[in-house]
Short mmCIF file of C-alpha atoms and ligand atoms in Angstrom, two decimals:
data_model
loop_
_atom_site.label_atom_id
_atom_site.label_comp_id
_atom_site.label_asym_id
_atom_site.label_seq_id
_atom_site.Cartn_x
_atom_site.Cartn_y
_atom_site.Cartn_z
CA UNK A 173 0.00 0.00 0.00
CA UNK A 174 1.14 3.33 -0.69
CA UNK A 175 2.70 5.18 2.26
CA UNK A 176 2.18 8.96 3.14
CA UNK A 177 2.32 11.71 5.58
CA UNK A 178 -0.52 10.73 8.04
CA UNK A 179 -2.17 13.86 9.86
CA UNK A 180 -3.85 12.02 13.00
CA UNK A 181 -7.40 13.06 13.78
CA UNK A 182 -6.05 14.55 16.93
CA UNK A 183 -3.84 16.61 15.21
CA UNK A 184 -4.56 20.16 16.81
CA UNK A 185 -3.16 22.38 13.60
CA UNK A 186 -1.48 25.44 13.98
CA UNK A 187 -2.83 28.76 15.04
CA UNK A 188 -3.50 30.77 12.25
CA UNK A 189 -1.87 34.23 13.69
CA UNK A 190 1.74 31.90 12.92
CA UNK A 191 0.83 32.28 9.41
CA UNK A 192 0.47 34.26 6.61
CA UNK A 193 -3.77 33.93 5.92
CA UNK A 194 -5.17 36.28 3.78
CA UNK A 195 -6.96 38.88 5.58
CA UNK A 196 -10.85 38.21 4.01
CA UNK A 197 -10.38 34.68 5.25
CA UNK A 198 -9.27 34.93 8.78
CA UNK A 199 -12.86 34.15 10.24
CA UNK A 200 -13.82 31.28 7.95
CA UNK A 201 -11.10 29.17 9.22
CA UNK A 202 -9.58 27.41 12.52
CA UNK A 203 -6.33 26.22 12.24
CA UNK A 204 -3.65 25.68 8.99
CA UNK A 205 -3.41 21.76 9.36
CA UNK A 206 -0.69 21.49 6.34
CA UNK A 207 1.76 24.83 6.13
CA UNK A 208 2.34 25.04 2.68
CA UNK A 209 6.04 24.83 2.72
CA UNK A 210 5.29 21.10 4.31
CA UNK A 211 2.78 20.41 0.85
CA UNK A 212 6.07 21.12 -1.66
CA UNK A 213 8.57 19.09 0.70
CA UNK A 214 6.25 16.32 0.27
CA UNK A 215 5.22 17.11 -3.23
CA UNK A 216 9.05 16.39 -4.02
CA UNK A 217 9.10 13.30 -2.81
CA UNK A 218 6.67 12.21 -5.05
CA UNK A 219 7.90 13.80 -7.84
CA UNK A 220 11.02 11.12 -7.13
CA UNK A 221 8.71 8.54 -6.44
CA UNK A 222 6.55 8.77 -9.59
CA UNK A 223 9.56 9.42 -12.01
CA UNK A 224 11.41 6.21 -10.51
CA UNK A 225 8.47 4.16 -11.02
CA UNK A 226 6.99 5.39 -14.45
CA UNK A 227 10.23 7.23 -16.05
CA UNK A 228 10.99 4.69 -18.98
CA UNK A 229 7.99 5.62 -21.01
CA UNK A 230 6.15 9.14 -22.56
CA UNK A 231 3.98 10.40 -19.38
CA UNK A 232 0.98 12.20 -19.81
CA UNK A 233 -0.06 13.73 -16.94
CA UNK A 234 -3.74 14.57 -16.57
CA UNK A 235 -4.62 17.14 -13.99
CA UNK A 236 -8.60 16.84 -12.67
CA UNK A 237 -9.37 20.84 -12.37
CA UNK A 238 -9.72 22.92 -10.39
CA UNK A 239 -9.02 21.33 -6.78
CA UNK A 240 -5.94 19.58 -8.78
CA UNK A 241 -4.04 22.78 -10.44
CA UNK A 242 -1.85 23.77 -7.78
CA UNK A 243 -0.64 20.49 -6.98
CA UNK A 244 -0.43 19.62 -10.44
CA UNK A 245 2.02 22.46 -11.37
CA UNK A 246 4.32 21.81 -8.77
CA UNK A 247 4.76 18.51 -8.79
CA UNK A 248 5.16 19.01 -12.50
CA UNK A 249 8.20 21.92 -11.87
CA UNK A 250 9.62 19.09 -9.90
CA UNK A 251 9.31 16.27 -12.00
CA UNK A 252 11.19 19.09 -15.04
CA UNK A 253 14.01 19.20 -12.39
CA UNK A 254 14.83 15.49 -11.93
CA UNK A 255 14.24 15.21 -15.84
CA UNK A 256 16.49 18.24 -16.07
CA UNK A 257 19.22 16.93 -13.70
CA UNK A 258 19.21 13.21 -14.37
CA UNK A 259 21.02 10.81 -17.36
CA UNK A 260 17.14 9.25 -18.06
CA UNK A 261 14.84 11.63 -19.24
CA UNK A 262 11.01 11.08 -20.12
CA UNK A 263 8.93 13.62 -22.46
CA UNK A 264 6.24 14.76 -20.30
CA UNK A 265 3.02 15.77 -22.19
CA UNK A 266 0.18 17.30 -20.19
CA UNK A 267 -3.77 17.48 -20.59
CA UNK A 268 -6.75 18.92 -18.25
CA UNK A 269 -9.98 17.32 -17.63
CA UNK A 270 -12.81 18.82 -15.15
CA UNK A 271 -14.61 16.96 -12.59
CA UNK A 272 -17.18 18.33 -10.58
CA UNK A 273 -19.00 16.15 -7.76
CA UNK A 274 -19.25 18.44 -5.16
CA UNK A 275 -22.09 21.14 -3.61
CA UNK A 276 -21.48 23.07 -0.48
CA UNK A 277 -19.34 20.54 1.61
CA UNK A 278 -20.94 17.29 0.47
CA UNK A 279 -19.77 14.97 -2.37
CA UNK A 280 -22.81 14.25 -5.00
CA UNK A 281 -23.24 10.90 -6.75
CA UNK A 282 -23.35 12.51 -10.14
CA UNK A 283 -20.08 13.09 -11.84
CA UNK A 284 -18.89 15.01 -14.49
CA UNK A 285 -15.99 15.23 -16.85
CA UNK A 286 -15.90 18.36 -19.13
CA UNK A 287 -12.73 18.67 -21.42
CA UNK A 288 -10.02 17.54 -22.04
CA UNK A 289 -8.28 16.11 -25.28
CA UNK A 290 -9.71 13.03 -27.10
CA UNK A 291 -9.43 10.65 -24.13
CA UNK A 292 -8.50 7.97 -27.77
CA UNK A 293 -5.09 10.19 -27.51
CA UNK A 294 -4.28 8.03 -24.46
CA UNK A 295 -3.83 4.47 -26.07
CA UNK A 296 -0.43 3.17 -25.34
CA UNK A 297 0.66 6.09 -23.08
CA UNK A 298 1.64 6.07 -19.27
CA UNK A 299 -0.56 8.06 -18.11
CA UNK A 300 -1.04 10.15 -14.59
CA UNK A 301 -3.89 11.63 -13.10
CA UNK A 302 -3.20 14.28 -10.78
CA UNK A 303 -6.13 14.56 -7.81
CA UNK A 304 -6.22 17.10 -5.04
CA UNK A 305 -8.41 15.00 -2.60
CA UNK A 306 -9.65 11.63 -2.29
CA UNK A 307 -12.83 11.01 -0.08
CA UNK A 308 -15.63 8.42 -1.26
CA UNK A 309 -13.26 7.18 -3.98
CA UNK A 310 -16.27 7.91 -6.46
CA UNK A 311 -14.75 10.49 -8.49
CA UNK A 312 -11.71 8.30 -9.23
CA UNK A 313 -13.29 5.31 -9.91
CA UNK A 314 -15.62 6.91 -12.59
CA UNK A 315 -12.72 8.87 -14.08
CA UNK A 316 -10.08 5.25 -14.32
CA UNK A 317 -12.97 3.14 -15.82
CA UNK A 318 -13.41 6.08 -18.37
CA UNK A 319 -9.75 6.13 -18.88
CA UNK A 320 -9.48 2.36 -19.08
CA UNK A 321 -11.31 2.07 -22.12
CA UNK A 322 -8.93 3.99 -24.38
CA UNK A 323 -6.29 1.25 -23.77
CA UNK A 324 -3.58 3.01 -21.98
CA UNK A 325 0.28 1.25 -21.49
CA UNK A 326 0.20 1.92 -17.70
CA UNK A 327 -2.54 4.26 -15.40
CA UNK A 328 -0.86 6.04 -12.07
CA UNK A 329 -2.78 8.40 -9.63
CA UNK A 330 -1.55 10.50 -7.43
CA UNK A 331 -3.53 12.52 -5.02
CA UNK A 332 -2.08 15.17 -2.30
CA UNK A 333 -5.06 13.96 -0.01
CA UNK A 334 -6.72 10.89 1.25
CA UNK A 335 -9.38 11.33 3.63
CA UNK A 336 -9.51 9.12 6.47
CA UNK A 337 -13.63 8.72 6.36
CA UNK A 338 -16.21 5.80 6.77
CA UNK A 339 -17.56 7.29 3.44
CA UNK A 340 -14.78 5.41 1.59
CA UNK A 341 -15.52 3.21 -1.14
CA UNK A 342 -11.66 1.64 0.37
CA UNK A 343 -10.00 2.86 -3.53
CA UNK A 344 -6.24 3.97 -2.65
CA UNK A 345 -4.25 6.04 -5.41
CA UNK A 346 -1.16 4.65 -6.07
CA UNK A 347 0.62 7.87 -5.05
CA UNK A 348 -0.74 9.69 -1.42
CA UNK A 349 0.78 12.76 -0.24
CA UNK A 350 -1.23 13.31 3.26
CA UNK A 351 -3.77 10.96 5.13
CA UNK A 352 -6.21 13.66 6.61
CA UNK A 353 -9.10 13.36 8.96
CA UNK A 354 -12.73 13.45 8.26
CA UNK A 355 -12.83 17.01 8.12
CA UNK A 356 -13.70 19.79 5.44
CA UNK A 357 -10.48 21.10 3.90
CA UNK A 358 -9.66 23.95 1.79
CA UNK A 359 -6.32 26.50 0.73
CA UNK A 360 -4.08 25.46 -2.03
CA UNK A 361 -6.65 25.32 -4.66
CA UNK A 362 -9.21 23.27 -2.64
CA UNK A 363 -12.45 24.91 -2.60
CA UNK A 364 -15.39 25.76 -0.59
CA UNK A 365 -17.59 26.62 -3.48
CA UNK A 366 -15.40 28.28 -5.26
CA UNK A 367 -13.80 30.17 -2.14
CA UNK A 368 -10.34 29.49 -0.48
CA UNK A 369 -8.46 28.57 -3.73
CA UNK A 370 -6.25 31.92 -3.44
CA UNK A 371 -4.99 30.56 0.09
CA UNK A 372 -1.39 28.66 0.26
CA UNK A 373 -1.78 26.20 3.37
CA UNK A 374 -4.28 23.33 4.12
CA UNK A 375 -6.84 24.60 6.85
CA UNK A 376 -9.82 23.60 8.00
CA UNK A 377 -13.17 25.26 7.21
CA UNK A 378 -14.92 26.37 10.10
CA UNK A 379 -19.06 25.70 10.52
CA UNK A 380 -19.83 29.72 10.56
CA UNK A 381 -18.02 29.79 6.68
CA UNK A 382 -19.95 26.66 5.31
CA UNK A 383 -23.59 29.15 6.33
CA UNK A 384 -21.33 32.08 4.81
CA UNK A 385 -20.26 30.77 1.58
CA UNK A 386 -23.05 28.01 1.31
CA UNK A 387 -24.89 28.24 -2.40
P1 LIG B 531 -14.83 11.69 -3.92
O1 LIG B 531 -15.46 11.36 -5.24
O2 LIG B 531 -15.81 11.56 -2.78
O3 LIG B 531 -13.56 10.90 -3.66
O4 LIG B 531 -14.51 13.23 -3.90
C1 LIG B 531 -13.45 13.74 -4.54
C2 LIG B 531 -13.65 15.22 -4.87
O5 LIG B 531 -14.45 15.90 -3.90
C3 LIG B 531 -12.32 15.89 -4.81
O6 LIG B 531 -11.67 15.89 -6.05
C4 LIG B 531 -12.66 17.30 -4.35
O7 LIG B 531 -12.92 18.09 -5.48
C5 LIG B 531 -13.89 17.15 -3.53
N1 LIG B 531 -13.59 17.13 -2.07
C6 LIG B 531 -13.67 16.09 -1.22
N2 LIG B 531 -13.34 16.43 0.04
C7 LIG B 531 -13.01 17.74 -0.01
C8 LIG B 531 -12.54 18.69 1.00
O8 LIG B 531 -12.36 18.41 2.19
N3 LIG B 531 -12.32 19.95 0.55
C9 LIG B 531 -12.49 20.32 -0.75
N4 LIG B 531 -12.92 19.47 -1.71
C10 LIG B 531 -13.18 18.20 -1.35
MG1 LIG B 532 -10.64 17.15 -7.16
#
């Protein structure tokens, strides 16, 4: 199984005065549970991970918008350096695909993909999808039975999150940067309904900004 960062359910977070937190957010939220210099430490090591595992063949990664675009670039920049630095180097081809599942702070059993290339351009590549945050599983189950049919050489997935929740349909990525708990998480790029994407660390969503921002 793949190993990660595990962030216990006990885990009191840091106060939010330690940290840089834009000002309009300061009341939605009540403690940074992953400072975001601890997100591209991490983020390296899976860039070194991925690389050592899929680096013989074309990659095409495939980031799931919008949750996924931070992640996605920076594990990417990384991924240029060890292909930049190293003796084996892999083209690295990149596509975007949407997914939306979620409204207010609950995940929705209907799932959508909009975009994207012509999923037939994946046959024979190694492909990587690159996921913010795993809860039910749903999303990425849907999305690797899509990809499945267009006869790719190898499918990875790497998500910064996993969500430690009872909710879990038990899929894994291959790739996990965090284990979180059961909570409602937003800041670099994950969303409350559209809010919190402009905010670098991992906090946690406090109940007064799900009424605030709710749709
Ligand atoms: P799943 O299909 O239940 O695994 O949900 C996955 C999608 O739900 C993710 O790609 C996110 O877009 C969204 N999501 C799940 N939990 C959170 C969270 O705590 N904060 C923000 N988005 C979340
Ligand atoms: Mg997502």
């Amino acid at each position: 199984m793949a190993s990660c960062l595990q962030i216990s359910d006990d885990e009191k977070g840091h106060d939010l005065e330690l940290f840089c937190v834009p000002r309009h957010y300061e009341s939605d939220l009540d403690k940074v549970i992953i400072p975001h210099g601890l997100i591209m430490d991490r983020t390296e090591r899976l860039a070194r991970d991925i690389i050592q595992d899929m680096g013989g063949h074309h990659i095409v990664a495939l980031c799931v918008l919008k949750g996924g675009y931070k992640f996605f670039a920076d594990l990417l920049d990384y991924i240029k350096v060890l292909n930049h630095n190293s003796d084996k180097s892999v083209p690295l081809t990149v596509d975007f695909i949407r997914v939306k599942s979620y409204c207010n702070d609950k995940s929705t059993n209907s799932i959508k993909v909009i975009g994207g290339d012509e999923l037939s351009n994946l046959a024979g590549k190694n492909v990587l999808i690159v996921e913010d945050i795993v809860e039910t599983g749903r999303t990425m189950q849907t999305l690797l039975s899509l990809l499945n049919e267009c006869n790719p050489k190898m499918v990875k997935v790497v998500s910064l999150l996993v969500k430690r929740t009872p909710r879990s349909s038990g899929y894994r990525p291959d790739y996990i940067g965090f284990e979180v708990p059961d909570a409602f998480l937003v800041g670099y790029a994950l969303d409350y309904n559209e809010y919190f994407r402009d905010l670098s660390h991992i906090c946690i969503l406090n109940e007064q900004a799900k009424e605030k921002y709710k749709m």
